Amino acid sequence: MKPLKPTLSPLLTNAAASSAVMNFNAMIISFYVFFSKYLLLGIIIANLHKIMLTYI
């Protein structure tokens, strides 16, 4: 394999690094959204359970 031209290689490595960072951020955001959804669901269910226990 020939080495890349010196003008292109920094651009390519920067693009690769930025895309990796973007993928990582997207993963964190999707995990956070997923987790917060289930956390909210858990809180709502716990409150409903409390209400049911108090009224029944």
Short mmCIF file of C-alpha atoms in Angstrom, two decimals:
data_model
loop_
_atom_site.label_atom_id
_atom_site.label_comp_id
_atom_site.label_asym_id
_atom_site.label_seq_id
_atom_site.Cartn_x
_atom_site.Cartn_y
_atom_site.Cartn_z
CA MET A 1 0.00 0.00 0.00
CA LYS A 2 1.29 3.43 -0.87
CA PRO A 3 1.11 6.03 1.87
CA LEU A 4 -1.48 8.72 1.32
CA LYS A 5 -0.48 12.17 0.22
CA PRO A 6 0.49 14.30 3.21
CA THR A 7 -2.20 16.84 2.36
CA LEU A 8 -4.99 14.24 2.42
CA SER A 9 -4.09 12.13 5.43
CA PRO A 10 -4.80 14.75 8.16
CA LEU A 11 -8.17 15.47 6.59
CA LEU A 12 -9.02 11.78 6.48
CA THR A 13 -7.93 11.17 10.06
CA ASN A 14 -9.89 14.22 11.21
CA ALA A 15 -12.98 12.99 9.38
CA ALA A 16 -12.61 9.53 10.88
CA ALA A 17 -12.12 10.95 14.38
CA SER A 18 -15.07 13.31 14.07
CA SER A 19 -17.34 10.56 12.75
CA ALA A 20 -16.29 8.32 15.64
CA VAL A 21 -17.09 11.11 18.09
CA MET A 22 -20.43 11.71 16.37
CA ASN A 23 -21.29 8.00 16.58
CA PHE A 24 -20.32 7.95 20.25
CA ASN A 25 -22.45 11.03 20.98
CA ALA A 26 -25.40 9.55 19.10
CA MET A 27 -25.04 6.34 21.09
CA ILE A 28 -24.96 8.24 24.39
CA ILE A 29 -27.97 10.36 23.41
CA SER A 30 -30.02 7.37 22.28
CA PHE A 31 -29.10 5.48 25.46
CA TYR A 32 -30.07 8.51 27.56
CA VAL A 33 -33.41 8.87 25.77
CA PHE A 34 -34.10 5.15 26.13
CA PHE A 35 -33.14 5.18 29.82
CA SER A 36 -35.12 8.32 30.63
CA LYS A 37 -38.21 6.90 28.91
CA TYR A 38 -38.09 3.79 31.06
CA LEU A 39 -37.29 5.84 34.16
CA LEU A 40 -40.38 7.98 33.54
CA LEU A 41 -42.43 4.87 32.94
CA GLY A 42 -41.16 3.38 36.20
CA ILE A 43 -41.98 6.56 38.13
CA ILE A 44 -45.50 6.67 36.66
CA ILE A 45 -46.07 3.00 37.46
CA ALA A 46 -44.80 3.46 41.02
CA ASN A 47 -47.11 6.44 41.53
CA LEU A 48 -50.07 4.53 40.10
CA HIS A 49 -49.25 1.65 42.41
CA LYS A 50 -49.16 4.04 45.39
CA ILE A 51 -52.48 5.61 44.37
CA MET A 52 -54.06 2.18 43.95
CA LEU A 53 -52.81 1.09 47.36
CA THR A 54 -54.19 4.20 49.03
CA TYR A 55 -57.61 4.05 47.34
CA ILE A 56 -58.20 0.29 47.49
#
